[in-house]
Amino acid sequence: MSANFEKIAHVARGMLKDPSKKYKPFQGVHLPNRQWPGRVITKAPRWLSTDLRDGNQALPDPMNGEEKLRYFKLLCNLGFKEIEVGFPSASQTDFAFVRHLVETPGLIPDDVTISALSPSRDHLITRTIEALRGSKNATLHLYNAVSPLFRDVVFRNSKQETLELAKKGAKAVTMATKHAAESTPTNWGFQYSPETFSDAEPDFSLEVCEAVKSIWKPTLAKPIIFNLPATVEMSTPNTYADLIEYFSTQISEREKVCVSLHPHNDRGTAVAAAELGQLAGADRVEGCLFGNGERTGNVDLVTLAFNLYTQGVYPNLDFSKLDEVIRITEACNKINVHPRHPYAGNLVFTAFSGSHQDAISKGLRAYDDRKDVDPTWKVPYLPLDPHDVNSEYAAIIRVNSQSGKGGVAYLLKTNRGLDLPRALQVEFGAVVKDYSDNKGKELTIGEISDLFNTTYLLEFPGRFSLNDYTLSSNGPRSKSISCVVDVKGKNAGRCVIEGSGNGPMSAVVDALRRQFNIAFDIGQYSEHAIGSGNSVKAASYVEVKFNNTSFWGVGIDDDVTSSGLKAVMSAISRAATEGAK
Ligand SMILES: CC(=O)SCCNC(=O)CCNC(=O)[C@H](O)C(C)(C)COP(=O)(O)OP(=O)(O)OC[C@H]1O[C@@H](n2cnc3c(N)ncnc32)[C@H](O)[C@@H]1OP(=O)(O)O
Ligand SMILES: CC(C)C(=O)C(=O)O
């Protein structure tokens, strides 16, 4: 055997220039009158989480009982009403876990149905029913593969033998559940999966399902679940939808049948297959959180749920605390959620690039301004409001050398309440870009904030800093100012400067010109409050112009006049430093 593997590995190395001899295109069902392309999904399907079965069987280290219980509780809290809790005939861990659920009062909510999977083998069916018996609601899930490949290679069975295997299993299930019902009051449901449905002849899948149905005899009140797995995803998702529509329209007594999907993600299109499958008539979807499961995984139920939600359809699953869901699934599965995972990855609400940040921050501002009259979510680049999954807006915008002024300004606004005028955004954006380019890494908000303080001399004063001031009025448009100014560098020391003008700004310009012979004009000026109540502060931004060169200054103080004067000192100190360079 090992010699064979070596040989295959040797022959198969490298991609073929002409793969057409080795790989054949999938032949789908002929369905010229297909209806699904014209439909829209308007309601959530029935969901079944198979995290504890298909997900668990695919883990390098399957969950232990404690982890399974934690996961089960999570699934119940999220709103799942059908949960496949394991493959109890496979291991004592699974069997004991299912018994623990059943035997511990209150663990399984009354409206939750647990289900367990069994191959079509008598002793395994008996053991599975042994595990489930006593649960208020339980689904016995029977499966056997029906495709030609499995018939030929795995089972070496004819079609007839495959059909007989399914019938034998179905009969064994009927017998065993009847027997179990004599001693325990379980409300039994039945599910059959023609495994490898996606690669089977559609008419043969139908034939097997009809045979199982005639044994289980579903009613309107107790429909049978036919779960039609894309055990392996075979082709583009439309081909799966065709198979589902074909099955859904051809199966007899459709009203007594729940058509269920179980898409795997081999081609990366399980989500699309599940959505098109619903258009094609399916009522129910099986999958796992974040797409865990065999190989490339089962369909991701989180993505499916949010795909509905962002079309305005409530999915009947509540992922409000998405961070907690991620934490628990990562801990139990020991597999991390990818940072780019739809809706859930820790980078999916994050923009580093300047034009994205600009559009997002404008979009968020526009949304905030109009949401009371029009709550429709329309923000560039963000299909979901991060608040709906408890994410902080601050996490959306992160800064590196690809970022622009808008993102930086957004962070200063959200983290420090500083609403920078556009021209100052441009100036400081360039400062941040230089800094991050040199650093070659993402900047934290702490670093950006420190850089802002250093650049605009908010913590360590520059050449000129305001110590105190007195303002007096000489009439309606005439003010005199006296400022105590600390000077660093040349002529260092403390001095008092005096001047007058039609307001405090023009008065301080006059005072600086008189005392230090500094001639400049005030360009743009703006101020705003930061915070509210007793702790309110004022932030002032001023542009000073020396000939054609402008420098921005920033001042923050409890007192609004003081913040303006500080902004002037900040600007002229920066000009003095730049002039000295
Ligand atoms: C697509 C899916 O995810 S299906 C679910 C798959 N999950 C699992 O297999 C997890 C748990 N499985 C197990 O623990 C084991 O495989 C068991 C307990 C079920 C069976 O173990 P074993 O008896 O040692 O059999 P083993 O796993 O080696 O091989 C499977 C055998 O069952 C047969 N088989 C496979 N599926 C089925 C089925 N649905 N119904 C009946 N027989 C089946 C195979 O043909 C093979 O038969 P063979 O021994 O005559 O060749
Ligand atoms: C048993 C079935 C439902 C399955 O897991 C699959 O085919 O992928």
XYZ file of C-alpha atoms and ligand atoms in Angstrom:
640
model
C 0.000 0.000 0.000
C 2.678 2.496 0.969
C 4.609 1.672 -2.224
C 1.479 2.545 -4.196
C 1.128 5.920 -2.452
C 4.758 6.708 -3.261
C 4.158 5.851 -6.887
C 1.053 8.036 -7.107
C 2.870 10.910 -5.434
C 5.704 10.581 -7.946
C 3.497 10.449 -11.027
C 1.134 13.190 -9.932
C 3.684 15.898 -9.129
C 2.915 19.243 -10.780
C -0.080 20.583 -12.673
C -0.887 19.184 -16.077
C -0.790 21.461 -19.104
C -3.837 19.597 -20.401
C -6.001 18.558 -17.443
C -8.898 17.556 -19.690
C -7.775 13.931 -19.898
C -7.638 13.602 -16.149
C -10.526 15.786 -15.014
C -13.908 15.583 -16.666
C -16.540 18.323 -16.546
C -19.553 17.628 -14.385
C -22.695 16.541 -16.213
C -25.707 18.117 -14.540
C -29.385 17.347 -14.818
C -31.177 18.625 -17.941
C -33.632 21.191 -16.636
C -34.568 23.662 -19.378
C -37.618 24.942 -17.460
C -35.797 25.632 -14.239
C -37.631 28.171 -12.084
C -35.056 29.023 -9.457
C -33.139 31.758 -11.354
C -36.152 34.077 -11.223
C -36.762 33.716 -7.507
C -35.645 35.685 -4.443
C -35.083 34.400 -0.894
C -37.632 36.083 1.340
C -37.474 34.005 4.508
C -35.006 32.143 6.644
C -34.807 28.375 6.139
C -34.957 25.828 8.930
C -31.398 25.571 10.172
C -29.561 22.571 11.474
C -26.159 22.965 13.022
C -23.946 19.982 12.390
C -20.997 21.509 14.240
C -21.062 18.758 16.803
C -21.132 16.025 14.153
C -19.775 16.938 10.695
C -17.748 19.775 12.180
C -16.466 17.681 15.021
C -15.568 14.653 12.885
C -13.309 16.925 10.798
C -11.246 18.257 13.708
C -7.717 17.008 14.281
C -8.623 16.875 17.979
C -12.352 16.222 18.281
C -14.132 18.043 21.083
C -14.316 16.432 24.485
C -17.591 16.256 26.400
C -17.042 19.561 28.148
C -16.300 21.374 24.893
C -19.289 19.767 23.197
C -21.529 20.931 26.016
C -20.198 24.470 25.830
C -20.765 24.461 22.082
C -24.250 22.988 22.440
C -25.245 25.760 24.850
C -23.862 28.336 22.438
C -25.939 26.885 19.593
C -29.087 26.955 21.738
C -28.410 30.565 22.727
C -27.961 31.528 19.095
C -31.427 30.199 18.360
C -30.791 26.857 16.645
C -33.825 24.599 16.961
C -32.240 21.564 15.304
C -28.812 20.439 16.409
C -26.976 17.323 15.245
C -25.238 16.373 18.442
C -22.967 13.636 17.209
C -22.332 10.215 15.799
C -22.984 8.285 18.994
C -22.270 4.866 17.519
C -18.757 6.039 16.640
C -17.296 6.714 20.047
C -17.970 6.483 23.738
C -17.350 10.261 24.018
C -20.176 10.986 21.599
C -22.483 8.401 23.156
C -21.847 9.674 26.682
C -22.309 13.273 25.566
C -25.706 12.563 24.002
C -26.802 10.631 27.091
C -25.660 13.502 29.290
C -27.781 15.922 27.266
C -30.800 13.660 27.406
C -30.490 12.723 31.058
C -29.754 16.167 32.501
C -33.034 17.996 33.034
C -33.186 21.377 31.337
C -30.102 20.977 29.148
C -32.059 20.556 25.937
C -34.585 23.371 25.593
C -38.121 22.092 24.953
C -38.218 23.613 21.478
C -34.892 22.106 20.396
C -34.671 18.811 18.522
C -31.429 16.912 18.771
C -30.378 14.598 16.010
C -27.740 11.929 15.556
C -26.279 10.299 12.473
C -26.068 6.592 11.823
C -24.817 4.495 8.917
C -27.217 1.938 7.566
C -25.950 -0.870 9.758
C -28.237 -2.526 12.290
C -26.009 -2.476 15.350
C -24.985 1.140 14.738
C -28.623 2.185 14.309
C -29.555 0.436 17.545
C -26.735 2.156 19.370
C -27.724 5.562 17.957
C -31.300 5.141 19.097
C -30.037 3.957 22.462
C -28.199 7.280 22.732
C -31.158 9.457 21.700
C -33.959 7.691 23.517
C -35.679 9.727 26.207
C -35.043 13.061 24.550
C -38.285 15.011 24.155
C -37.652 15.470 20.412
C -35.091 13.476 18.488
C -34.259 12.925 14.830
C -32.654 9.740 13.685
C -30.502 10.582 10.696
C -29.722 7.644 8.423
C -27.342 7.764 5.484
C -25.737 5.720 2.781
C -23.887 6.806 -0.314
C -25.710 6.394 -3.620
C -23.386 7.720 -6.342
C -21.790 5.468 -8.988
C -18.290 6.156 -7.650
C -19.233 5.017 -4.164
C -21.260 2.096 -5.442
C -18.329 0.935 -7.558
C -15.338 1.744 -5.396
C -16.399 1.966 -1.767
C -19.336 -0.419 -1.399
C -18.831 -2.482 -4.568
C -22.618 -2.536 -4.660
C -25.073 -2.583 -7.553
C -27.879 -0.019 -7.683
C -30.227 -2.658 -6.333
C -27.936 -3.463 -3.413
C -27.584 0.234 -2.624
C -31.374 0.575 -2.634
C -31.678 -2.474 -0.393
C -29.100 -1.059 2.029
C -31.178 2.112 2.422
C -34.414 0.136 2.857
C -32.844 -2.217 5.360
C -31.590 0.749 7.383
C -34.957 2.504 7.219
C -36.714 -0.633 8.449
C -34.214 -1.069 11.248
C -34.836 2.539 12.294
C -38.610 1.995 12.328
C -38.260 -1.133 14.428
C -35.769 0.311 16.877
C -37.632 3.582 17.441
C -40.903 1.692 17.913
C -39.208 -0.470 20.460
C -37.652 2.545 22.195
C -41.024 4.331 22.227
C -42.444 1.534 24.361
C -40.303 2.634 27.279
C -39.539 6.306 26.628
C -41.741 9.156 25.405
C -39.542 10.475 22.587
C -41.107 12.323 19.706
C -39.120 10.716 16.868
C -38.396 12.374 13.559
C -36.687 10.728 10.608
C -34.075 12.025 8.243
C -32.469 10.241 5.342
C -29.414 11.463 3.418
C -28.540 9.924 0.086
C -24.878 10.656 0.689
C -22.988 11.850 -2.425
C -26.290 13.137 -3.852
C -24.344 15.835 -5.716
C -22.560 13.170 -7.775
C -25.401 10.677 -8.141
C -27.889 10.057 -10.930
C -30.858 12.277 -9.903
C -33.395 9.599 -10.740
C -31.589 7.035 -8.653
C -31.468 9.407 -5.654
C -35.212 9.872 -6.099
C -35.790 6.138 -6.316
C -33.902 5.489 -3.088
C -35.680 8.330 -1.287
C -39.100 7.115 -2.485
C -38.259 3.677 -1.091
C -37.223 5.091 2.278
C -40.325 7.273 2.344
C -42.598 4.302 1.745
C -41.107 2.672 4.843
C -41.167 5.687 7.144
C -44.595 6.841 5.932
C -44.406 10.554 6.728
C -47.505 12.600 7.436
C -48.247 16.287 7.150
C -47.705 16.613 10.863
C -44.555 14.509 10.754
C -42.772 15.124 7.488
C -39.671 13.204 6.492
C -36.436 15.123 6.013
C -34.579 14.346 2.812
C -31.182 15.868 3.233
C -29.490 16.177 -0.148
C -25.794 16.600 0.441
C -23.222 18.085 -1.825
C -20.954 15.641 -0.031
C -18.356 16.876 -2.447
C -19.056 20.061 -4.351
C -18.947 18.979 -7.990
C -19.377 22.061 -10.146
C -20.755 25.586 -10.265
C -23.539 26.150 -7.709
C -26.244 26.389 -10.380
C -25.789 22.674 -11.085
C -26.586 21.866 -7.445
C -29.632 24.141 -7.625
C -30.822 22.249 -10.707
C -30.505 18.947 -8.856
C -32.448 20.344 -5.913
C -35.221 21.743 -8.092
C -35.437 18.453 -9.932
C -35.692 16.473 -6.699
C -38.053 18.932 -5.056
C -40.480 18.867 -7.968
C -40.264 15.120 -8.676
C -40.511 13.602 -5.208
C -44.011 12.377 -4.446
C -46.065 13.747 -1.545
C -43.874 16.845 -1.539
C -46.027 18.328 1.202
C -44.847 15.584 3.552
C -41.213 16.156 2.686
C -38.745 18.654 4.051
C -36.019 19.180 1.456
C -32.752 19.912 3.179
C -29.386 21.074 1.881
C -26.005 20.010 3.149
C -23.424 21.739 0.968
C -19.706 21.228 1.384
C -17.297 23.838 0.179
C -14.776 22.026 -2.034
C -14.981 24.658 -4.758
C -15.454 27.549 -2.349
C -19.059 28.049 -3.426
C -21.011 26.327 -0.662
C -22.701 29.559 0.370
C -23.810 30.218 -3.198
C -24.968 26.608 -3.538
C -27.017 26.878 -0.341
C -28.626 30.089 -1.507
C -29.414 28.835 -4.999
C -30.618 25.567 -3.441
C -33.139 27.516 -1.385
C -34.318 29.294 -4.520
C -34.705 25.849 -6.024
C -37.144 24.797 -3.340
C -35.185 23.646 -0.294
C -36.711 24.264 3.131
C -33.772 23.606 5.372
C -30.007 24.085 5.486
C -27.395 22.114 7.403
C -23.989 23.599 8.060
C -21.475 24.755 10.624
C -20.457 28.031 12.207
C -17.702 29.721 10.235
C -17.701 26.854 7.740
C -15.959 24.221 9.825
C -16.383 20.676 8.535
C -14.827 18.018 6.371
C -11.987 19.210 4.094
C -12.870 22.776 3.034
C -15.809 22.672 5.395
C -19.561 22.622 5.523
C -21.474 25.657 4.386
C -20.930 28.564 6.764
C -24.133 29.309 8.631
C -22.870 32.647 9.911
C -22.375 33.936 6.388
C -25.725 32.573 5.260
C -27.462 34.230 8.200
C -25.859 37.620 7.572
C -26.479 37.349 3.844
C -30.171 37.166 4.702
C -29.957 39.858 7.352
C -28.301 42.358 5.023
C -31.191 41.811 2.594
C -33.574 42.778 5.371
C -34.613 39.224 6.273
C -34.259 38.210 9.929
C -32.387 34.889 9.920
C -33.871 33.545 13.187
C -30.331 33.272 14.516
C -28.931 35.964 16.759
C -25.253 36.720 16.199
C -25.318 40.031 18.078
C -22.442 38.907 20.266
C -20.323 37.740 17.369
C -17.039 38.193 19.252
C -18.211 35.775 21.915
C -19.361 33.270 19.281
C -15.931 33.451 17.663
C -14.194 33.038 21.018
C -16.163 29.909 21.903
C -15.922 28.249 18.496
C -12.198 28.933 18.293
C -11.687 27.487 21.751
C -13.756 24.348 21.079
C -12.676 23.692 17.487
C -9.092 24.797 18.067
C -9.299 26.418 14.646
C -9.104 30.167 14.196
C -11.627 32.182 12.245
C -9.809 33.721 9.290
C -9.265 37.492 9.586
C -11.021 37.932 6.213
C -13.939 35.622 7.020
C -17.190 37.231 5.768
C -18.829 39.343 8.476
C -16.774 37.759 11.266
C -13.063 38.083 10.545
C -11.292 40.680 12.637
C -10.337 42.638 9.516
C -13.650 42.658 7.672
C -14.829 45.976 9.019
C -11.371 47.446 8.809
C -10.069 49.763 6.146
C -6.396 50.620 5.875
C -6.458 52.290 2.495
C -7.027 55.996 2.269
C -9.851 56.136 -0.239
C -11.803 53.443 1.621
C -11.321 55.256 4.932
C -12.425 58.517 3.399
C -15.588 56.987 1.942
C -16.403 55.056 5.121
C -15.976 58.011 7.429
C -18.094 60.202 5.148
C -20.683 57.428 4.936
C -20.790 56.939 8.704
C -21.200 60.642 9.249
C -23.985 60.857 6.668
C -25.703 57.852 8.230
C -25.492 59.374 11.712
C -26.974 62.611 10.409
C -29.977 60.998 8.729
C -30.634 57.799 10.655
C -33.468 59.228 12.733
C -35.460 60.051 9.607
C -34.096 57.341 7.311
C -32.526 54.329 9.034
C -31.598 52.584 5.753
C -28.015 51.404 6.027
C -25.988 52.740 3.118
C -22.334 53.162 3.960
C -19.664 52.683 1.306
C -17.710 49.453 1.621
C -19.680 48.239 4.646
C -22.598 45.929 3.821
C -23.323 45.454 7.543
C -23.462 48.013 10.342
C -20.710 46.835 12.710
C -22.857 47.963 15.645
C -25.269 45.134 14.840
C -22.575 42.657 15.799
C -21.309 44.685 18.708
C -18.142 45.832 16.962
C -16.636 49.158 17.815
C -16.421 51.689 15.020
C -12.904 52.433 16.197
C -11.847 49.039 14.868
C -13.019 49.915 11.372
C -10.315 52.338 10.476
C -6.720 51.404 11.018
C -3.780 53.347 9.792
C -0.669 52.381 7.865
C 1.214 53.893 4.949
C -1.731 53.118 2.616
C -3.985 55.353 4.659
C -5.056 58.891 3.988
C -6.067 61.968 5.928
C -9.696 60.876 6.267
C -8.895 57.786 8.291
C -6.536 59.636 10.592
C -9.080 62.394 11.122
C -11.752 59.800 11.820
C -9.631 58.169 14.501
C -8.846 61.477 16.182
C -12.539 62.309 16.118
C -13.734 58.995 17.509
C -10.976 58.550 20.053
C -10.238 62.099 21.179
C -13.251 64.077 20.026
C -11.065 66.282 17.800
C -12.861 67.495 14.687
C -9.996 68.673 12.504
C -10.707 71.192 9.743
C -10.022 69.810 6.295
C -6.788 71.764 5.668
C -5.395 70.557 9.001
C -6.420 67.003 8.083
C -4.317 67.371 4.943
C -1.333 68.690 6.892
C -1.445 66.084 9.654
C -2.311 63.276 7.193
C 1.035 63.910 5.475
C 2.822 63.833 8.844
C 1.240 60.460 9.662
C 1.997 59.037 6.223
C 5.696 59.925 6.528
C 5.857 58.454 9.980
C 4.117 55.181 9.080
C 6.082 54.824 5.845
C 9.323 55.068 7.805
C 8.058 52.700 10.439
C 6.798 50.214 7.843
C 4.002 49.067 10.120
C 0.462 49.790 11.163
C 0.141 52.662 13.665
C -1.937 52.308 16.791
C -4.353 55.034 17.791
C -2.010 55.687 20.716
C 0.858 56.358 18.336
C -1.271 58.632 16.144
C -2.476 60.503 19.171
C 1.095 60.941 20.477
C 2.204 62.088 17.051
C -0.566 64.693 17.038
C 0.474 65.940 20.499
C 4.104 66.158 19.467
C 3.425 67.790 16.123
C 1.131 70.462 17.530
C 3.075 70.885 20.773
C 0.193 69.907 23.000
C 2.233 68.205 25.686
C 5.705 69.696 25.394
C 5.573 73.409 24.621
C 7.519 74.845 21.707
C 9.305 78.136 21.395
C 6.304 80.155 22.639
C 3.713 79.000 25.123
C 0.879 80.709 26.901
C 1.099 80.791 30.686
C -1.786 83.154 31.412
C -3.722 86.027 29.904
C -6.020 88.929 30.809
C -8.531 90.271 28.335
C -10.251 93.612 28.733
C -12.884 95.274 26.670
C -12.464 98.815 25.374
C -15.826 98.912 23.674
C -17.962 96.654 21.436
C -15.210 95.801 18.870
C -12.055 96.652 20.744
C -10.144 94.332 23.086
C -6.842 94.665 24.879
C -4.881 91.611 25.865
C -2.025 91.004 28.224
C -0.399 87.550 27.961
C 2.214 85.881 30.103
C 4.321 83.933 27.616
C 7.113 81.433 28.259
C 9.839 81.555 25.655
C 12.250 78.740 24.910
C 15.469 78.893 22.919
C 16.823 82.352 21.981
C 15.930 84.986 24.674
C 14.414 82.237 26.830
C 12.377 83.288 29.839
C 8.982 84.482 30.875
C 7.625 87.783 29.559
C 4.426 89.769 29.393
C 3.222 90.873 25.979
C 0.405 93.313 25.286
C -1.631 94.221 22.276
C -5.078 95.177 21.078
C -7.476 94.358 18.291
C -11.126 93.712 17.555
C -10.995 90.354 19.371
C -8.571 88.203 21.380
C -6.981 86.694 18.232
C -6.176 89.977 16.568
C -5.042 91.358 19.946
C -2.527 88.528 20.430
C -1.292 88.922 16.820
C -0.665 92.586 17.658
C 1.077 91.690 20.938
C 3.398 89.144 19.264
C 4.291 91.622 16.524
C 5.079 94.370 19.071
C 7.117 92.184 21.422
C 8.933 89.800 19.052
C 8.592 91.569 15.739
C 6.788 88.513 14.313
C 4.550 89.502 11.421
C 1.921 87.000 10.329
C -1.726 86.775 9.373
C -4.427 84.550 10.763
C -5.904 82.311 8.054
C -8.604 79.802 8.905
C -9.825 79.430 12.441
C -12.261 77.035 14.019
C -13.145 75.779 17.442
C -15.492 73.250 19.015
C -16.347 71.736 22.333
C -14.982 68.350 23.379
C -17.246 66.371 25.669
C -20.063 67.838 27.688
C -21.063 68.824 31.200
C -18.434 69.772 33.783
C -15.609 68.187 31.866
C -16.243 70.049 28.632
C -13.124 71.438 26.955
C -12.564 73.635 23.940
C -10.391 72.703 20.958
C -9.159 75.453 18.649
C -7.427 75.151 15.303
C -5.736 78.112 13.731
C -3.802 78.596 10.537
C -1.120 81.298 10.623
C 0.414 82.603 7.433
C 3.943 83.859 7.017
C 4.017 85.244 3.482
C 2.655 82.299 1.513
C 3.500 79.580 3.969
C 0.874 78.420 6.386
C 1.270 76.559 9.660
C -1.488 75.068 11.692
C -1.629 75.252 15.444
C -3.862 73.461 17.918
C -4.903 74.469 21.404
C -6.995 72.585 23.928
C -8.127 74.160 27.169
C -11.018 74.391 29.613
C -11.405 77.976 28.499
C -12.297 78.722 24.885
C -10.266 81.967 24.617
C -7.273 80.254 26.120
C -7.556 77.363 23.641
C -7.516 79.876 20.755
C -4.457 81.715 22.139
C -2.697 78.391 22.681
C -3.443 77.420 19.099
C -1.727 80.637 17.933
C 1.326 79.869 20.111
C 1.391 76.328 18.733
C 1.323 77.597 15.148
C 3.994 80.266 15.532
C 6.233 77.896 17.502
C 5.987 75.374 14.682
C 6.738 78.137 12.195
C 9.773 79.155 14.269
C 11.047 75.556 14.315
C 10.432 75.099 10.599
C 12.080 78.478 9.885
C 15.121 77.410 11.869
C 15.488 74.224 9.789
C -20.157 12.271 4.542
C -20.116 11.985 6.018
O -19.676 12.838 6.715
S -20.666 10.538 6.599
C -20.245 10.490 8.287
C -18.843 10.072 8.443
N -18.498 10.102 9.831
C -17.779 9.138 10.381
O -17.410 8.180 9.734
C -17.378 9.331 11.788
C -17.575 8.107 12.649
N -17.251 6.871 12.042
C -16.696 5.825 12.721
O -16.366 5.961 13.903
C -16.543 4.542 12.018
O -16.348 4.743 10.644
C -17.784 3.622 12.242
C -17.916 3.341 13.734
C -19.060 4.272 11.756
C -17.600 2.357 11.472
O -16.338 1.843 11.775
P -15.812 0.487 11.123
O -16.830 -0.547 11.334
O -14.453 0.284 11.668
O -15.779 0.757 9.568
P -14.811 1.707 8.692
O -14.932 3.076 9.219
O -13.444 1.156 8.535
O -15.393 1.579 7.187
C -16.622 1.875 6.859
C -17.375 0.617 6.464
O -18.737 0.977 6.561
C -19.311 0.984 5.244
N -20.138 2.139 5.223
C -19.783 3.417 5.038
N -20.865 4.196 5.099
C -21.894 3.392 5.336
C -23.255 3.634 5.494
N -23.746 4.834 5.442
N -24.057 2.588 5.737
C -23.564 1.336 5.817
N -22.277 1.064 5.676
C -21.449 2.094 5.431
C -18.117 1.069 4.296
O -18.446 0.557 3.033
C -17.106 0.193 5.031
O -17.493 -1.143 4.836
P -16.416 -2.351 4.673
O -15.728 -2.444 6.001
O -17.271 -3.522 4.401
O -15.499 -2.007 3.568
C -24.082 12.214 5.997
C -24.170 13.328 5.046
C -25.277 14.244 5.389
C -22.911 14.093 5.005
O -22.359 14.499 5.982
C -22.406 14.434 3.682
O -22.811 13.816 2.705
O -21.552 15.327 3.605
